[in-house]
Amino acid sequence: MRALSRVGEPVRWLASRARPRRGMGSSSAAGGRRDPGENPKVGRLRELFTGDAADGWEKSWEFGVTPWDLGKPTPVIEHLVRSGTLPKGRALVPGCGMGYDVVALACPERFVVGLDVSDLAIKKAKQWSSSLPNADYFTFLAEDFFKWIPSEQFDLIFDYTFFCALDPSLRVAWAETVNRLLKPDGELLTLIYLISDQEGGPPYNNTVAERYWNRWDSGLFLWKTMS
């Protein structure tokens, strides 16, 4: 993890590189990374994205084509929750899917909002989680991350492979939206799915040769290739 600050704001941005998971494509025996499209589930996922992206995500849940779904909370979230190092207050998980991370983060000191553009994903998340002991400390909303306007900003935003699921043309908008939703002293925790030597998506290519954030004139952090 690397701590960085936005221009004029004492914000700690945490970036963590996640190794490719078998569900989304794995490394070859020689140690190189292969096109995740070689995974039949990822190939099928890409076939569903023939038009509107929101429609593609809805179809992925309708047909059960969700290769990113671990079926449990992301291990690093479980570890950080146990460590007690995460901010209290309000947390946001964009692209939450089934909401495992939302539930894992939720507690009396932390209210968590799970956001997903897929109505079906949100319906499934609500169904399995509604009777859990900590159900009063989280909610699920079917909203567009880029258009949604909450009543309050967040102390924590957790992005697990949400960034790489977006078309690269939306990366500036992603940075602007995170900047709008996160409190000035909030934290962004990202798990970036690193892949290379592949075309198209989702997931979209993020090479190891790129560094995570660079100061822009507006004070936002943008993806930039290392020189």
Coordinates of C-alpha atoms in Angstrom, one line a residue:
M1 CA 0.0 0.0 0.0
R2 CA 1.2 3.5 -0.8
A3 CA 0.0 6.7 0.9
L4 CA -0.6 9.7 -1.4
S5 CA -2.2 13.1 -0.8
R6 CA -4.5 15.1 -3.1
V7 CA -3.4 18.6 -3.8
G8 CA -4.2 20.8 -0.7
E9 CA -6.1 17.9 1.0
P10 CA -4.8 15.5 3.6
V11 CA -6.4 12.4 2.0
R12 CA -4.7 9.0 2.3
W13 CA -5.2 7.1 -0.9
L14 CA -4.4 3.4 -0.5
A15 CA -3.6 1.3 -3.6
S16 CA -3.0 -2.4 -3.4
R17 CA -2.1 -4.6 -6.3
A18 CA -4.1 -7.8 -6.4
R19 CA -2.8 -10.9 -8.1
P20 CA -5.0 -12.3 -10.8
R21 CA -7.6 -14.8 -9.5
R22 CA -8.4 -18.0 -11.2
G23 CA -12.0 -16.8 -11.7
M24 CA -10.9 -14.0 -14.0
G25 CA -7.9 -15.7 -15.7
S26 CA -4.6 -16.9 -14.3
S27 CA -0.9 -16.8 -15.0
S28 CA 0.7 -19.2 -17.4
A29 CA 3.1 -21.9 -16.2
A30 CA 6.0 -19.7 -17.5
G31 CA 4.9 -16.9 -15.2
G32 CA 3.4 -14.6 -17.8
R33 CA -0.1 -13.4 -17.8
R34 CA -2.6 -14.6 -20.4
D35 CA -5.7 -13.0 -21.8
P36 CA -8.5 -13.6 -19.2
G37 CA -10.7 -14.1 -22.3
E38 CA -9.2 -17.6 -22.4
N39 CA -11.3 -18.3 -19.4
P40 CA -14.7 -19.5 -20.8
K41 CA -16.6 -17.6 -18.2
V42 CA -14.8 -14.3 -19.1
G43 CA -15.3 -15.0 -22.8
R44 CA -19.0 -15.5 -22.2
L45 CA -19.1 -12.3 -20.1
R46 CA -17.6 -10.3 -23.0
E47 CA -20.2 -11.7 -25.4
L48 CA -22.9 -10.2 -23.2
F49 CA -21.5 -6.7 -23.7
T50 CA -22.8 -5.9 -27.2
G51 CA -24.4 -2.6 -26.4
D52 CA -25.2 -0.7 -23.2
A53 CA -22.8 -1.6 -20.4
A54 CA -25.6 -1.5 -17.8
D55 CA -27.5 -4.1 -19.8
G56 CA -24.4 -6.2 -20.1
W57 CA -24.0 -6.3 -16.3
E58 CA -27.7 -7.1 -15.8
K59 CA -27.4 -10.0 -18.3
S60 CA -24.3 -11.3 -16.5
W61 CA -26.3 -11.7 -13.3
E62 CA -29.3 -13.1 -15.2
F63 CA -27.3 -15.9 -16.8
G64 CA -25.0 -16.4 -13.8
V65 CA -21.9 -15.3 -15.7
T66 CA -20.0 -13.7 -12.7
P67 CA -16.4 -14.9 -12.8
W68 CA -15.3 -12.2 -10.4
D69 CA -17.6 -13.4 -7.6
L70 CA -15.6 -15.1 -4.9
G71 CA -18.6 -16.3 -3.0
K72 CA -17.3 -14.7 0.1
P73 CA -15.7 -11.4 1.3
T74 CA -12.5 -10.3 -0.3
P75 CA -9.7 -11.8 2.0
V76 CA -8.0 -8.4 2.5
I77 CA -11.2 -6.9 3.7
E78 CA -11.6 -9.7 6.3
H79 CA -8.0 -9.0 7.4
L80 CA -8.5 -5.2 7.6
V81 CA -11.7 -5.6 9.6
R82 CA -10.0 -7.8 12.1
S83 CA -7.1 -5.4 12.3
G84 CA -9.4 -2.5 13.2
T85 CA -7.5 -0.1 10.9
L86 CA -10.3 0.9 8.6
P87 CA -12.1 4.2 9.0
K88 CA -15.3 4.3 10.9
G89 CA -18.3 6.3 9.7
R90 CA -19.7 5.8 6.2
A91 CA -18.3 3.4 3.6
L92 CA -19.2 2.8 0.0
V93 CA -18.6 -0.3 -2.1
P94 CA -19.3 0.5 -5.8
G95 CA -20.0 -2.5 -8.0
C96 CA -20.9 -4.5 -4.9
G97 CA -22.5 -7.5 -6.6
M98 CA -23.7 -10.0 -4.0
G99 CA -22.5 -7.6 -1.3
Y100 CA -20.1 -9.9 0.6
D101 CA -17.7 -7.1 1.3
V102 CA -20.5 -4.7 2.3
V103 CA -21.7 -7.1 5.0
A104 CA -18.1 -7.8 6.1
L105 CA -17.4 -4.1 6.6
A106 CA -20.7 -3.2 8.3
C107 CA -20.8 -2.7 12.0
P108 CA -22.2 -0.3 14.6
E109 CA -19.3 2.1 14.0
R110 CA -19.5 1.8 10.2
F111 CA -22.6 2.1 7.9
V112 CA -22.0 0.7 4.5
V113 CA -23.7 1.4 1.2
G114 CA -23.4 -1.3 -1.5
L115 CA -24.0 0.2 -5.0
D116 CA -24.5 -1.7 -8.2
V117 CA -25.9 -0.8 -11.6
S118 CA -27.6 -4.2 -11.9
D119 CA -31.1 -4.4 -10.3
L120 CA -30.8 -8.2 -10.2
A121 CA -27.5 -8.1 -8.3
I122 CA -29.0 -5.8 -5.7
K123 CA -32.0 -8.0 -5.4
K124 CA -29.8 -11.1 -4.8
A125 CA -27.7 -9.1 -2.3
K126 CA -30.8 -8.1 -0.3
Q127 CA -32.2 -11.6 -0.3
W128 CA -29.3 -13.3 1.3
S129 CA -28.3 -10.6 3.7
S130 CA -31.6 -9.2 5.0
S131 CA -31.8 -11.4 8.1
L132 CA -28.1 -11.1 9.2
P133 CA -27.3 -9.8 12.7
N134 CA -25.7 -6.6 11.3
A135 CA -28.4 -5.8 8.7
D136 CA -29.1 -2.5 10.3
Y137 CA -25.6 -1.3 9.4
F138 CA -25.7 -1.7 5.6
T139 CA -28.0 -1.0 2.6
F140 CA -28.0 -2.0 -1.1
L141 CA -28.9 0.4 -3.8
A142 CA -29.4 -0.1 -7.6
E143 CA -27.7 3.1 -8.8
D144 CA -25.3 4.3 -11.5
F145 CA -22.0 5.1 -9.7
F146 CA -21.4 8.1 -11.9
K147 CA -24.9 9.7 -11.6
W148 CA -25.7 8.9 -8.0
I149 CA -25.9 11.8 -5.5
P150 CA -25.9 10.6 -1.9
S151 CA -26.9 12.9 1.0
E152 CA -23.5 12.6 2.6
Q153 CA -19.9 11.9 1.5
F154 CA -18.0 8.8 2.6
D155 CA -15.1 8.1 5.0
L156 CA -14.1 5.0 3.1
I157 CA -14.6 3.8 -0.5
F158 CA -13.6 0.2 -1.3
D159 CA -13.1 -0.7 -5.0
Y160 CA -12.6 -4.4 -5.7
T161 CA -12.0 -4.8 -9.5
F162 CA -14.7 -2.1 -10.2
F163 CA -12.1 0.1 -11.9
C164 CA -11.0 -2.5 -14.3
A165 CA -14.6 -3.4 -15.2
L166 CA -15.1 0.0 -16.6
D167 CA -14.3 1.0 -20.1
P168 CA -11.0 2.9 -20.1
S169 CA -12.8 6.0 -21.5
L170 CA -14.5 6.3 -18.0
R171 CA -11.3 6.4 -16.0
V172 CA -11.2 10.2 -15.7
A173 CA -14.9 10.2 -14.7
W174 CA -14.1 7.5 -12.1
A175 CA -11.5 9.7 -10.5
E176 CA -13.9 12.7 -10.6
T177 CA -16.7 10.7 -9.0
V178 CA -14.5 9.3 -6.3
N179 CA -13.3 12.8 -5.6
R180 CA -16.9 13.9 -5.3
L181 CA -18.0 11.1 -3.0
L182 CA -15.1 10.9 -0.7
K183 CA -14.6 13.2 2.3
P184 CA -11.5 15.4 2.3
D185 CA -9.9 13.2 5.0
G186 CA -11.4 9.9 3.7
E187 CA -9.6 6.8 2.4
L188 CA -9.9 5.0 -0.9
L189 CA -8.9 1.3 -0.8
T190 CA -8.5 -0.2 -4.3
L191 CA -7.6 -3.7 -5.4
I192 CA -6.5 -3.4 -9.0
Y193 CA -6.7 -6.5 -11.2
L194 CA -3.4 -6.6 -13.1
I195 CA -3.5 -8.1 -16.6
S196 CA -1.4 -7.6 -19.7
D197 CA -1.1 -8.6 -23.4
Q198 CA -4.9 -8.7 -23.9
E199 CA -7.4 -6.6 -25.8
G200 CA -10.9 -5.6 -25.0
G201 CA -12.8 -6.3 -21.9
P202 CA -14.2 -6.4 -19.3
P203 CA -12.0 -6.7 -17.4
Y204 CA -9.9 -4.0 -19.1
N205 CA -6.1 -4.0 -19.3
N206 CA -4.1 -2.5 -16.5
T207 CA -0.4 -3.1 -17.0
V208 CA 2.3 -3.5 -14.4
A209 CA 4.2 -0.8 -16.2
E210 CA 1.7 1.8 -15.1
R211 CA 1.8 3.6 -11.8
Y212 CA -1.4 4.3 -9.9
W213 CA -1.8 7.9 -9.4
N214 CA -0.4 11.2 -10.6
R215 CA -1.4 14.7 -9.7
W216 CA -3.5 16.5 -12.2
D217 CA -4.1 20.2 -12.5
S218 CA -7.5 19.9 -10.8
G219 CA -6.0 17.9 -7.8
L220 CA -7.4 14.5 -8.9
F221 CA -5.4 11.4 -9.3
L222 CA -5.3 9.9 -12.8
W223 CA -3.8 6.7 -14.2
K224 CA -0.5 7.5 -15.9
T225 CA 2.2 5.4 -17.6
M226 CA 5.5 5.5 -15.8
S227 CA 8.3 7.2 -17.7

